[in-house]
Amino acid sequence: MDADTISKLFKQSCDRYGDKKIALRHKKFGIWQTYSWKYFWDQAKYFGLGLVSLGYSKGERITIVGDNEPEWYYAMFAAICCGGIPTGAYQDSLADEIKFVINQSGSIFVVVEDQEQLDKILEIKDDIPQIKKIIYWDPKGLRFYDDPLIISWEKVLELGREYDRSHPGIFEKFIAESQPEDPVYLTYSSGTTGIPKGILHCSRSTMASSAAWDAPDPTDEKDDFFSAFPLAYGAEFIYMIPAFLRGGATVNFPEEPETVEQNIREIGPSKGGAVPRMLENYVSFVQVKIADSTWLKRTIFNLLMPIGYRVARMKRNNLKINIFWKCLYGLYYFMVARPIRDWIGYTGLKVLMIGGASMAAEIFDFFVALGLDARMIYGMIECAPTAVHRAGDVDYETSGVPSPGCDIRITDEGEILTRGPMRMLCYFNNPEATAKLIDASGWVHTSDAGFITDKGHLVCIDRIADLLKLKDGTGFSPSYIENKLKFSPYIRDAVITGDDQDFVGALISIDFANVGKWAETHRIPYTTFVDLSQKKETYTLIKKDIININKKLPERQRIRRFAILHKELDADDAELTRTRKLRRKEVVRRYQDIIDSLYSDKTEYHAEARVKYRDGKIATIKTAIQLATLEDN
Amino acid sequence: MGHSINGVPSHKIAKMGISRTFQNIELFNGLTVQDNLMAGRHFYMTGGFWGSFLGGIYFGKAHREEIQQRRIVEEIIDFLEIESIRKQIVGTLPYGMRKRVELGRALALEPKLLLMDEPMAGMNLEEKEDMARFVLDIYEERVDTIVLIEHDMGVVMDISHRVVVLDFGRKIAEGTPEQVKTDPDVIKAYLGNKS
């Protein structure tokens, strides 16, 4: 019988591969350490039974906080196999945010990586009275902690072994009892529009979701995944994990968050997804490196890169590529594409699945030109993927056709509705939100505006609530323009304004590293971020990029006035989510005064901003923000 | 009870289990982080000239020894969280990082007593916090005693068990941070006379 739940799937692979095959790989002490399926099984089993002996039972929740390391997987599978539900909090979350996750999920155990996370949990100890134990896996610096709530990973494993001796076969029994509709994973929405909601997935939904993701290039035993997205974010679970289990592949974990780029190059994963933010960073990185490079390298790049674009376009239009272009492409691939792919760790990648947000066509084009089989997918974690690109039918303006088993409908108001087996169970303990999302006949209301093209492709325009209208009634999508802006290496974030105004305006947050480097090469002295952001030269630089982008926009949607913000948008200030998505309402509220000045005839705005530093201190920055106008173009 | 080390050559002092960091960083600037730490291990390498010479063709004892020493160095790298710069040339690293590498090299000697000469000098707040945490962790896990010379009063008062106050080379007070803080001589030396 085929395994129909995550835990059965887990057992099936562990039984099949035992200690003959590597399940997980983690770089430690400078060497890739390997862990077999048997080891994986033992860790999950004894940790799970350890929890059970401490009072864990079916349906209960645990919260895991830590970097991507094998222990995260062990703890997660331990909970799932015992019939429980793991959830995660972002490792860079503040104590209050972790408190929210622990209490909303009603977790009774917290599993943390190290002292840093443990200190945060101890800080909120009094507000989470239901917690039975806090378990840590990295003992560094914890020798003198004597809180009775704290227990080490090893100790829990020991308890688990004991429990197994007194209750033989119980772990296997838990697994045999699992049902496809049992919840297996809880993840929290990024909270772009308010308080995060707990998204509850079951085996049925995650396995259907993963099957759709995996369809273009089914995972097998030779495949390597790389675990780099925060594990608290649902994407890795609903896409990677079932595929990894079914295919018997290997998951690789970075040594430290700071070494991800080096480690990913060493592995060259064959499977992987990406979010637009990541790809935007790669493109900026390449652009800056090339600009910084020697004359010879720069010339080769500028000379050969158009060949990549040209051939990619021919492939897309299914034109025959003659021998002349093939030779040129070979040269280009060898000289340009291959080294770039090597730098970003994409040498082994077969299909690049991009999802999570909308992305500028320019970015997409770049990766296609590198010879990658890039495809967009569309879907929210609650029900993903809804639409995917099929092989030979990739159109970067769209998100592809409905994924297998999934229906899509557009309402008269233009909202995208979707229905399919990958839909989550419900929002955890939040029936009102669930009822709002899923209607009586099972349709998921995505709150995204979109339409379906003649070829049957889905196009997602933007969040309905985010669509803006100028005074004269011209509607436009701010994130569409923002994505175009972010293609510039010097622009890190952008906020487009213009609701009920005469024209489109923009708030820009510069990329400190790249603009800083540019300033250095052009001998422009600056002291701090604030100073650099308000330099006349910086404004000229950004203006040039905006003029270029304006050329690609319909006339009424062109940016007429802009201001550069004196600080970076930051998740700690609640301006971005932990996955670096813009929290538009919050940002607009914070910078309302600057936005108002954009629509006046002022040329300068005197800002007084409160900033929260990493150590929790609050300070006030006073500065004059320039407001720039673009002449008609 | 102990004996004076005045006049003892520094390699012998090191063998007694005492190592130190410097106020002005004294690393091998042209070597990688890893090699700098390996240099700190050279007391523990027993292969000798001929062993190492044969090690040039990488056999037997020298090979085993290298692996063993590298493992210890890697543990220190893990301890100080400098994995991402392991292979970088020390001269190219920012100041705060070099300070940390130097601390790593001192630890590579596996000292019982660690002397630190102004470890926080020239650091920003975040780097200071990191360093303070490392000092505490080192005390917990790696050495018996740490002697620290430092001007930053916040750091001194927060992490020390015992404080000795010097004024122009003369000891004016000694005791727990609380005692020292209220000592009239210390207040006088730091804030001047009330007059």
GROMACS .gro file of N, CA, C and O in nm, chain A residues 27-31 33 114-116 119 139-145 255-256 258-259 262 614-615 617, chain B residues 70-71 74-81 83-88 125-126 129 133-134 137 139-141:
model
  200
   27LYS      N    1   2.697   2.087   0.739
   27LYS     CA    2   2.838   2.123   0.751
   27LYS      C    3   2.868   2.161   0.894
   27LYS      O    4   2.802   2.247   0.953
   28LYS      N    5   2.966   2.094   0.948
   28LYS     CA    6   3.004   2.123   1.085
   28LYS      C    7   3.154   2.103   1.098
   28LYS      O    8   3.210   2.012   1.037
   29PHE      N    9   3.220   2.185   1.173
   29PHE     CA   10   3.366   2.179   1.185
   29PHE      C   11   3.433   2.178   1.047
   29PHE      O   12   3.532   2.110   1.026
   30GLY      N   13   3.373   2.251   0.953
   30GLY     CA   14   3.435   2.265   0.823
   30GLY      C   15   3.420   2.146   0.730
   30GLY      O   16   3.475   2.144   0.622
   31ILE      N   17   3.347   2.044   0.774
   31ILE     CA   18   3.332   1.923   0.693
   31ILE      C   19   3.184   1.889   0.682
   31ILE      O   20   3.108   1.909   0.776
   33GLN      N   21   2.911   1.675   0.733
   33GLN     CA   22   2.881   1.556   0.811
   33GLN      C   23   2.754   1.494   0.753
   33GLN      O   24   2.661   1.566   0.716
  114ASP      N   25   1.972   2.750   2.075
  114ASP     CA   26   2.086   2.785   2.157
  114ASP      C   27   2.051   2.888   2.263
  114ASP      O   28   1.935   2.924   2.283
  115GLN      N   29   2.155   2.938   2.326
  115GLN     CA   30   2.141   3.036   2.433
  115GLN      C   31   2.062   3.159   2.389
  115GLN      O   32   1.978   3.208   2.462
  116GLU      N   33   2.092   3.207   2.268
  116GLU     CA   34   2.026   3.328   2.220
  116GLU      C   35   1.873   3.311   2.221
  116GLU      O   36   1.800   3.397   2.271
  119ASP      N   37   1.731   3.249   2.587
  119ASP     CA   38   1.717   3.372   2.667
  119ASP      C   39   1.586   3.444   2.634
  119ASP      O   40   1.521   3.499   2.723
  139PRO      N   41   2.435   2.324   2.354
  139PRO     CA   42   2.453   2.353   2.497
  139PRO      C   43   2.550   2.468   2.526
  139PRO      O   44   2.569   2.502   2.642
  140LYS      N   45   2.608   2.529   2.424
  140LYS     CA   46   2.711   2.629   2.451
  140LYS      C   47   2.661   2.743   2.540
  140LYS      O   48   2.559   2.804   2.511
  141GLY      N   49   2.734   2.769   2.647
  141GLY     CA   50   2.702   2.882   2.734
  141GLY      C   51   2.589   2.856   2.830
  141GLY      O   52   2.544   2.946   2.900
  142LEU      N   53   2.539   2.732   2.834
  142LEU     CA   54   2.420   2.705   2.916
  142LEU      C   55   2.452   2.624   3.041
  142LEU      O   56   2.363   2.580   3.112
  143ARG      N   57   2.582   2.606   3.068
  143ARG     CA   58   2.620   2.518   3.177
  143ARG      C   59   2.560   2.560   3.311
  143ARG      O   60   2.520   2.477   3.390
  144PHE      N   61   2.552   2.691   3.333
  144PHE     CA   62   2.507   2.736   3.465
  144PHE      C   63   2.359   2.776   3.469
  144PHE      O   64   2.314   2.837   3.562
  145TYR      N   65   2.286   2.741   3.364
  145TYR     CA   66   2.141   2.765   3.367
  145TYR      C   67   2.078   2.655   3.450
  145TYR      O   68   2.099   2.537   3.424
  255GLU      N   69   2.623   2.558   0.735
  255GLU     CA   70   2.698   2.558   0.859
  255GLU      C   71   2.643   2.665   0.955
  255GLU      O   72   2.613   2.639   1.070
  256GLU      N   73   2.630   2.786   0.903
  256GLU     CA   74   2.577   2.899   0.978
  256GLU      C   75   2.498   2.984   0.878
  256GLU      O   76   2.522   2.975   0.759
  258GLU      N   77   2.549   3.276   0.804
  258GLU     CA   78   2.643   3.360   0.730
  258GLU      C   79   2.715   3.284   0.620
  258GLU      O   80   2.781   3.344   0.535
  259THR      N   81   2.711   3.151   0.624
  259THR     CA   82   2.788   3.075   0.526
  259THR      C   83   2.699   3.015   0.417
  259THR      O   84   2.745   2.934   0.338
  262GLN      N   85   2.839   3.035   0.057
  262GLN     CA   86   2.952   2.943   0.032
  262GLN      C   87   2.903   2.799   0.024
  262GLN      O   88   2.940   2.724  -0.065
  614ARG      N   89   1.893   4.751   1.742
  614ARG     CA   90   1.889   4.607   1.766
  614ARG      C   91   1.884   4.573   1.915
  614ARG      O   92   1.831   4.471   1.954
  615ASP      N   93   1.941   4.659   1.996
  615ASP     CA   94   1.943   4.627   2.138
  615ASP      C   95   1.819   4.679   2.209
  615ASP      O   96   1.812   4.677   2.331
  617LYS      N   97   1.698   4.987   2.215
  617LYS     CA   98   1.694   5.130   2.247
  617LYS      C   99   1.619   5.206   2.138
  617LYS      O  100   1.621   5.170   2.023
  703ARG      N  101   4.360   1.999   1.343
  703ARG     CA  102   4.259   2.072   1.269
  703ARG      C  103   4.122   2.061   1.336
  703ARG      O  104   4.043   2.154   1.339
  704ARG      N  105   4.098   1.946   1.392
  704ARG     CA  106   3.970   1.923   1.459
  704ARG      C  107   3.956   2.021   1.577
  704ARG      O  108   3.852   2.084   1.595
  707GLU      N  109   3.898   2.361   1.451
  707GLU     CA  110   3.760   2.374   1.404
  707GLU      C  111   3.663   2.392   1.519
  707GLU      O  112   3.563   2.461   1.508
  708GLU      N  113   3.692   2.327   1.631
  708GLU     CA  114   3.605   2.344   1.747
  708GLU      C  115   3.609   2.488   1.796
  708GLU      O  116   3.508   2.544   1.837
  709ILE      N  117   3.729   2.546   1.790
  709ILE     CA  118   3.741   2.687   1.831
  709ILE      C  119   3.668   2.778   1.732
  709ILE      O  120   3.600   2.872   1.772
  710ILE      N  121   3.681   2.747   1.604
  710ILE     CA  122   3.610   2.826   1.502
  710ILE      C  123   3.461   2.821   1.528
  710ILE      O  124   3.391   2.923   1.524
  711ASP      N  125   3.412   2.703   1.560
  711ASP     CA  126   3.270   2.686   1.591
  711ASP      C  127   3.233   2.766   1.717
  711ASP      O  128   3.134   2.835   1.721
  712PHE      N  129   3.319   2.757   1.816
  712PHE     CA  130   3.295   2.824   1.944
  712PHE      C  131   3.285   2.976   1.926
  712PHE      O  132   3.197   3.041   1.982
  713LEU      N  133   3.374   3.030   1.844
  713LEU     CA  134   3.377   3.175   1.825
  713LEU      C  135   3.291   3.223   1.707
  713LEU      O  136   3.291   3.340   1.672
  714GLU      N  137   3.223   3.129   1.645
  714GLU     CA  138   3.133   3.161   1.533
  714GLU      C  139   3.203   3.238   1.422
  714GLU      O  140   3.156   3.343   1.378
  716GLU      N  141   3.297   3.072   1.131
  716GLU     CA  142   3.297   2.978   1.018
  716GLU      C  143   3.304   3.049   0.884
  716GLU      O  144   3.369   3.002   0.791
  717SER      N  145   3.233   3.161   0.875
  717SER     CA  146   3.221   3.223   0.743
  717SER      C  147   3.352   3.286   0.697
  717SER      O  148   3.368   3.317   0.581
  718ILE      N  149   3.449   3.305   0.787
  718ILE     CA  150   3.574   3.367   0.745
  718ILE      C  151   3.693   3.272   0.757
  718ILE      O  152   3.807   3.312   0.743
  719ARG      N  153   3.663   3.145   0.779
  719ARG     CA  154   3.767   3.046   0.804
  719ARG      C  155   3.882   3.050   0.703
  719ARG      O  156   3.998   3.044   0.739
  720LYS      N  157   3.849   3.066   0.576
  720LYS     CA  158   3.952   3.058   0.472
  720LYS      C  159   4.002   3.195   0.429
  720LYS      O  160   4.076   3.206   0.334
  721GLN      N  161   3.959   3.300   0.497
  721GLN     CA  162   3.999   3.433   0.451
  721GLN      C  163   4.134   3.475   0.509
  721GLN      O  164   4.172   3.432   0.618
  758LEU      N  165   2.923   4.901   1.987
  758LEU     CA  166   2.841   4.842   2.092
  758LEU      C  167   2.811   4.694   2.066
  758LEU      O  168   2.823   4.609   2.155
  759GLU      N  169   2.777   4.664   1.941
  759GLU     CA  170   2.739   4.528   1.908
  759GLU      C  171   2.859   4.433   1.925
  759GLU      O  172   2.846   4.324   1.981
  762GLU      N  173   2.925   4.368   2.287
  762GLU     CA  174   2.833   4.270   2.345
  762GLU      C  175   2.873   4.129   2.308
  762GLU      O  176   2.871   4.038   2.391
  766ARG      N  177   3.007   3.833   2.568
  766ARG     CA  178   2.946   3.701   2.574
  766ARG      C  179   3.050   3.591   2.555
  766ARG      O  180   3.047   3.489   2.624
  767PHE      N  181   3.144   3.615   2.463
  767PHE     CA  182   3.248   3.516   2.442
  767PHE      C  183   3.334   3.499   2.567
  767PHE      O  184   3.371   3.388   2.603
  770ASP      N  185   3.148   3.283   2.800
  770ASP     CA  186   3.145   3.145   2.752
  770ASP      C  187   3.280   3.077   2.771
  770ASP      O  188   3.288   2.960   2.807
  772TYR      N  189   3.503   3.146   2.993
  772TYR     CA  190   3.521   3.117   3.134
  772TYR      C  191   3.444   2.991   3.174
  772TYR      O  192   3.492   2.906   3.248
  773GLU      N  193   3.323   2.978   3.120
  773GLU     CA  194   3.242   2.861   3.154
  773GLU      C  195   3.301   2.732   3.102
  773GLU      O  196   3.295   2.630   3.167
  774GLU      N  197   3.356   2.737   2.982
  774GLU     CA  198   3.387   2.611   2.916
  774GLU      C  199   3.534   2.583   2.893
  774GLU      O  200   3.572   2.470   2.869
   0.00000   0.00000   0.00000
